[in-house]
Amino acid sequence: MLTYIDKIKEISCRLLQEGKVDMVIGFRKGTVPMMNEPCFVKSPEDVDNLVWDSNCGINLANYLTNRKEKIGIVAKGCDSRNIVTHIIENKIKRDQLVIMGVPCKGMIDRHKIETMFETEIQNVIDVDDKITIKGESFEKTLDKKDVLQDNCALCIHRNPVIYDELVGNLVEEQKDIDRYEDVRKIESLSPEEKWKYFDDLLSACIRCYACRNVCPLCYCPTCFVDESRPQWVGKSIDPIDTRTFHFLRAYHCAGRCTDCGSCERACPMGINVRMFTKKLEKDCLELFNWEAGMTLQNRPPLDTYRPDDPDDFIK
């Protein structure tokens, strides 16, 4: 991680000094442990604010939408795939970007770690494959693999798929990973059991829209939940309104979601928001052999049509 930081700073400083970019989008240390925050660096003197560790889970592609500047951006595997989607969907031009690719071994899950300790966590030190948690009266070292975000533990695209400069050596991709075991379990339930599962899943939702706001795919000028003419969905936490929001948002992400985990990471209620998009991700893979953001040459399956598209679902 320290090597990554040095390289990110070196590249960022050079790009700004040479005038190749107007800004660099990366991360700086957050005000609380395990919550680094996006950082917009516009001068070489400020590159020392940049950091990189296992707390950089926010998807920085979210900050590229409709920008006009030339931008350097730090991108791990899932970020790079969302950058590809942004380019395909004309939200940013490829020649506006200098992409600093970061081979990634996963981000830690602060929710998992926080539940392990009864008192406040004051500092988290990330060294290689170990995470050291410190508080006022305790210190404990954990294996990073045991506290990864769920999406990171299942990730098979850890290396950036598009980049101009790499900040480190490519990492070995995970193999023989069953990414959809949890989805198949839900698919096997009866209709009544599925209904109960999703009712229970969403019962804690407070409609704060953190999942929407952090998602790099949610860039509509006016979200359907904010429309008043016509009004598609109510503003309350009535179960019907809550279900409508989550299911419609998931379908808007179908064929575009990279399972970056930003939605789940941002949720203040700890809801497994990814269960909606993972089902659709699985369907796109099985029906269309499609994984989002892997190439600039093809568009997502749901915004294209071919005569031989699967149509077994039509009754």
Coordinates of C-alpha atoms in Angstrom, one line a residue:
M1 CA 0.0 0.0 0.0
L2 CA 2.9 2.4 0.8
T3 CA 4.3 1.7 -2.7
Y4 CA 0.9 2.5 -4.2
I5 CA 0.7 5.8 -2.3
D6 CA 4.2 6.9 -3.4
K7 CA 3.4 6.1 -7.1
I8 CA 0.0 7.8 -7.0
K9 CA 1.6 10.9 -5.7
E10 CA 4.5 10.8 -8.2
I11 CA 2.2 10.4 -11.2
S12 CA -0.3 13.0 -9.9
C13 CA 2.4 15.5 -9.3
R14 CA 3.9 15.0 -12.8
L15 CA 0.5 15.2 -14.6
L16 CA -0.3 18.5 -12.8
Q17 CA 3.1 20.0 -13.3
E18 CA 3.1 19.1 -17.0
G19 CA -0.5 20.5 -17.4
K20 CA -1.8 17.2 -18.8
V21 CA -4.7 17.3 -16.3
D22 CA -6.6 20.0 -14.6
M23 CA -7.2 17.9 -11.5
V24 CA -6.6 14.5 -9.9
I25 CA -9.5 12.7 -8.3
G26 CA -8.2 10.4 -5.5
F27 CA -8.6 9.8 -1.8
R28 CA -7.6 11.7 1.3
K29 CA -7.7 10.6 4.9
G30 CA -11.2 10.8 6.4
T31 CA -12.1 12.4 9.6
V32 CA -13.0 9.1 11.2
P33 CA -11.2 5.7 10.9
M34 CA -12.0 3.5 7.9
M35 CA -13.8 6.2 6.0
N36 CA -11.4 7.8 3.5
E37 CA -13.1 10.5 1.4
P38 CA -12.8 11.7 -2.2
C39 CA -10.2 14.3 -2.8
F40 CA -9.9 16.8 -5.8
V41 CA -6.3 17.9 -6.2
K42 CA -5.7 20.8 -8.5
S43 CA -2.0 21.8 -7.7
P44 CA 1.2 19.8 -7.3
E45 CA 1.6 21.2 -3.8
D46 CA -1.5 19.3 -2.7
V47 CA -0.7 15.8 -3.9
D48 CA 0.6 15.0 -0.4
N49 CA -3.0 14.9 0.7
L50 CA -3.6 11.8 -1.4
V51 CA -3.7 8.4 0.4
W52 CA -4.4 4.8 -0.6
D53 CA -5.2 1.9 1.7
S54 CA -8.0 -0.6 2.3
N55 CA -10.5 2.1 3.2
C56 CA -10.8 3.5 -0.4
G57 CA -14.1 1.7 -1.2
I58 CA -16.0 4.7 -2.6
N59 CA -16.3 4.4 -6.4
L60 CA -14.6 7.5 -7.8
A61 CA -16.2 7.1 -11.2
N62 CA -19.2 8.7 -9.5
Y63 CA -17.4 12.0 -9.7
L64 CA -16.8 12.0 -13.5
T65 CA -20.3 12.5 -14.7
N66 CA -20.5 15.3 -17.3
R67 CA -17.2 16.9 -16.3
K68 CA -15.5 19.0 -18.9
E69 CA -12.0 19.1 -17.4
K70 CA -9.0 16.9 -18.2
I71 CA -8.9 14.6 -15.2
G72 CA -6.4 12.2 -13.6
I73 CA -8.3 9.5 -11.7
V74 CA -7.2 6.7 -9.3
A75 CA -9.1 3.6 -10.3
K76 CA -9.2 0.1 -8.8
G77 CA -10.8 -2.8 -10.8
C78 CA -14.4 -2.0 -10.2
D79 CA -13.9 1.8 -10.6
S80 CA -12.2 1.2 -14.0
R81 CA -15.2 -0.9 -15.2
N82 CA -17.6 1.9 -14.2
I83 CA -15.3 4.4 -16.1
V84 CA -15.8 2.2 -19.1
T85 CA -19.5 2.4 -18.7
H86 CA -19.3 6.2 -18.3
I87 CA -17.4 6.4 -21.6
I88 CA -19.9 4.1 -23.4
E89 CA -22.8 6.1 -22.1
N90 CA -21.2 9.4 -23.1
K91 CA -20.9 10.8 -19.6
I92 CA -17.2 11.4 -20.1
K93 CA -14.8 11.2 -23.0
R94 CA -11.8 8.8 -23.0
D95 CA -9.4 11.6 -24.1
Q96 CA -10.3 13.6 -21.0
L97 CA -8.9 11.0 -18.7
V98 CA -5.6 9.8 -17.5
I99 CA -6.4 6.7 -15.5
M100 CA -4.1 5.5 -12.7
G101 CA -4.8 1.9 -12.4
V102 CA -4.6 0.3 -9.0
P103 CA -4.4 -3.5 -8.7
C104 CA -6.6 -4.2 -5.7
K105 CA -6.8 -7.0 -3.1
G106 CA -10.0 -5.7 -1.6
M107 CA -11.4 -3.1 0.7
I108 CA -12.2 -3.8 4.4
D109 CA -15.7 -3.7 5.7
R110 CA -16.0 -1.1 8.5
H111 CA -19.4 -2.5 9.6
K112 CA -17.9 -6.0 10.2
I113 CA -15.0 -4.5 12.2
E114 CA -17.1 -2.1 14.2
T115 CA -19.3 -5.0 15.5
M116 CA -16.2 -6.7 16.9
F117 CA -15.4 -4.0 19.4
E118 CA -17.6 -2.5 22.1
T119 CA -15.6 0.7 22.5
E120 CA -14.6 3.4 19.9
I121 CA -12.1 2.6 17.3
Q122 CA -9.5 5.4 17.2
N123 CA -7.1 4.2 14.5
V124 CA -6.7 1.5 11.8
I125 CA -3.3 0.6 10.4
D126 CA -3.2 -1.2 7.1
V127 CA 0.1 -3.1 6.4
D128 CA 0.2 -5.8 3.7
D129 CA -2.4 -8.5 4.5
K130 CA -2.9 -7.4 8.1
I131 CA -5.2 -4.8 9.7
T132 CA -4.4 -3.4 13.2
I133 CA -7.3 -1.9 15.1
K134 CA -6.5 0.4 17.9
G135 CA -8.7 2.0 20.6
E136 CA -8.2 3.7 24.0
S137 CA -7.6 0.4 25.8
F138 CA -7.1 -2.2 23.1
E139 CA -5.1 -3.2 20.1
K140 CA -5.9 -6.1 17.8
T141 CA -4.4 -7.3 14.5
L142 CA -6.7 -9.0 12.0
D143 CA -6.2 -10.9 8.8
K144 CA -7.5 -8.6 6.1
K145 CA -9.1 -11.4 4.2
D146 CA -11.4 -12.0 7.2
V147 CA -12.8 -8.5 7.2
L148 CA -13.2 -7.7 3.5
Q149 CA -16.3 -6.3 2.0
D150 CA -18.5 -9.2 0.7
N151 CA -18.2 -8.0 -2.9
C152 CA -14.4 -7.8 -2.6
A153 CA -14.2 -11.4 -1.2
L154 CA -16.0 -12.5 -4.4
C155 CA -14.3 -10.2 -6.9
I156 CA -12.7 -11.8 -9.9
H157 CA -11.6 -8.6 -11.6
R158 CA -9.2 -7.0 -9.1
N159 CA -7.0 -5.5 -11.8
P160 CA -8.1 -2.4 -13.7
V161 CA -9.5 -3.2 -17.1
I162 CA -8.5 0.2 -18.5
Y163 CA -5.6 2.4 -17.5
D164 CA -2.9 4.7 -18.7
E165 CA -0.4 4.1 -15.9
L166 CA -0.3 1.3 -13.3
V167 CA 0.7 2.2 -9.8
G168 CA 1.8 -1.4 -9.0
N169 CA 2.2 -4.9 -10.4
L170 CA -0.9 -6.7 -11.4
V171 CA -2.3 -9.0 -8.8
E172 CA -3.4 -12.6 -9.3
E173 CA -7.1 -12.8 -10.0
Q174 CA -9.2 -15.0 -7.8
K175 CA -10.4 -18.3 -9.4
D176 CA -13.0 -20.9 -8.5
I177 CA -15.1 -18.3 -6.8
D178 CA -18.9 -19.0 -6.6
R179 CA -20.2 -15.4 -6.9
Y180 CA -23.8 -16.3 -6.9
E181 CA -24.3 -18.9 -4.2
D182 CA -26.4 -16.5 -2.1
V183 CA -28.5 -15.6 -5.2
R184 CA -29.3 -19.2 -6.0
K185 CA -30.5 -19.7 -2.4
I186 CA -33.1 -17.0 -2.8
E187 CA -34.0 -18.3 -6.3
S188 CA -34.8 -21.6 -4.7
L189 CA -37.3 -20.2 -2.2
S190 CA -41.1 -20.3 -2.7
P191 CA -42.8 -17.0 -3.7
E192 CA -44.0 -16.5 -0.2
E193 CA -40.5 -17.1 1.2
K194 CA -39.0 -14.6 -1.3
W195 CA -41.6 -12.0 -0.4
K196 CA -40.8 -12.4 3.3
Y197 CA -37.0 -12.3 2.6
F198 CA -37.2 -9.0 0.8
D199 CA -39.7 -7.6 3.3
D200 CA -37.3 -8.4 6.1
L201 CA -34.3 -7.1 4.1
L202 CA -35.9 -3.7 3.5
S203 CA -37.6 -3.3 6.9
A204 CA -34.7 -1.1 8.2
C205 CA -34.6 1.2 5.1
I206 CA -35.1 4.9 6.0
R207 CA -35.2 6.1 2.4
C208 CA -32.1 8.3 2.9
Y209 CA -31.0 7.5 -0.7
A210 CA -27.3 7.0 0.3
C211 CA -27.2 3.9 -2.0
R212 CA -28.5 6.0 -4.9
N213 CA -26.2 9.0 -4.2
V214 CA -23.0 6.9 -4.0
C215 CA -23.8 4.8 -7.1
P216 CA -21.8 5.7 -10.2
L217 CA -24.7 4.6 -12.3
C218 CA -27.4 6.9 -10.8
Y219 CA -26.8 10.1 -12.7
C220 CA -30.2 10.9 -14.1
P221 CA -30.8 14.7 -13.9
T222 CA -34.0 14.0 -11.9
C223 CA -34.4 10.6 -10.2
F224 CA -37.8 8.9 -10.6
V225 CA -38.3 9.1 -6.9
D226 CA -38.0 12.9 -7.1
E227 CA -40.5 13.3 -10.0
S228 CA -43.8 14.9 -9.1
R229 CA -45.4 15.0 -12.6
P230 CA -46.1 12.2 -12.7
Q231 CA -45.3 10.9 -9.2
W232 CA -44.0 7.4 -9.7
V233 CA -43.4 6.6 -6.0
G234 CA -44.3 8.1 -2.6
K235 CA -41.8 9.7 -0.3
S236 CA -42.8 7.7 2.8
I237 CA -41.2 4.6 4.3
D238 CA -44.4 2.8 3.5
P239 CA -43.3 -0.8 2.5
I240 CA -44.8 -0.4 -1.0
D241 CA -42.9 2.8 -1.7
T242 CA -39.7 1.4 -0.3
R243 CA -39.9 -1.7 -2.4
T244 CA -40.7 0.3 -5.5
F245 CA -37.6 2.5 -5.0
H246 CA -35.2 -0.4 -4.5
F247 CA -36.6 -2.7 -7.3
L248 CA -36.8 0.1 -9.9
R249 CA -33.3 1.4 -9.0
A250 CA -31.9 -2.1 -9.4
Y251 CA -33.4 -2.5 -12.8
H252 CA -31.9 0.8 -13.9
C253 CA -28.5 -0.8 -13.0
A254 CA -29.1 -4.1 -14.8
G255 CA -26.3 -4.9 -17.2
R256 CA -24.3 -1.9 -15.9
C257 CA -23.6 -2.8 -12.2
T258 CA -20.0 -3.9 -11.5
D259 CA -20.8 -5.0 -7.9
C260 CA -18.4 -2.3 -6.6
G261 CA -20.2 -2.4 -3.2
S262 CA -20.5 1.3 -2.8
C263 CA -24.3 1.1 -2.1
E264 CA -23.8 -1.4 0.7
R265 CA -20.8 0.4 2.1
A266 CA -22.8 3.7 2.3
C267 CA -26.0 2.3 3.8
P268 CA -26.3 3.6 7.4
M269 CA -28.7 0.7 8.3
G270 CA -26.4 -2.1 7.1
I271 CA -28.9 -3.4 4.4
N272 CA -27.5 -5.9 1.9
V273 CA -28.5 -3.7 -1.0
R274 CA -26.4 -5.7 -3.4
M275 CA -28.9 -8.6 -3.3
F276 CA -31.1 -6.7 -5.8
T277 CA -28.3 -6.0 -8.3
K278 CA -26.5 -9.3 -7.9
K279 CA -29.6 -11.2 -9.2
L280 CA -29.7 -9.1 -12.3
E281 CA -25.9 -9.3 -12.7
K282 CA -26.2 -13.1 -12.7
D283 CA -29.0 -13.0 -15.2
C284 CA -27.0 -10.9 -17.6
L285 CA -24.1 -13.3 -17.3
E286 CA -26.2 -16.4 -17.9
L287 CA -28.5 -14.9 -20.6
F288 CA -26.1 -12.7 -22.5
N289 CA -22.6 -13.8 -21.4
W290 CA -22.2 -10.2 -20.2
E291 CA -20.2 -8.6 -17.5
A292 CA -20.4 -4.8 -17.1
G293 CA -17.5 -2.5 -18.0
M294 CA -15.1 -5.1 -19.4
T295 CA -14.8 -3.6 -22.9
L296 CA -15.3 -0.3 -24.7
Q297 CA -16.3 -2.1 -27.9
N298 CA -19.8 -3.4 -26.8
R299 CA -22.8 -1.7 -25.2
P300 CA -24.7 -3.3 -22.3
P301 CA -27.3 -5.9 -23.4
L302 CA -30.3 -4.0 -22.3
D303 CA -29.7 -1.0 -24.5
T304 CA -29.1 -3.1 -27.6
Y305 CA -31.2 -5.5 -29.6
R306 CA -30.3 -8.6 -31.6
P307 CA -32.8 -10.9 -33.3
D308 CA -31.2 -13.9 -31.5
D309 CA -31.6 -12.4 -28.0
P310 CA -33.0 -15.0 -25.6
D311 CA -36.8 -14.8 -25.4
D312 CA -37.8 -17.9 -23.4
F313 CA -39.3 -15.6 -20.8
I314 CA -42.0 -14.5 -23.2
K315 CA -45.1 -16.6 -22.5

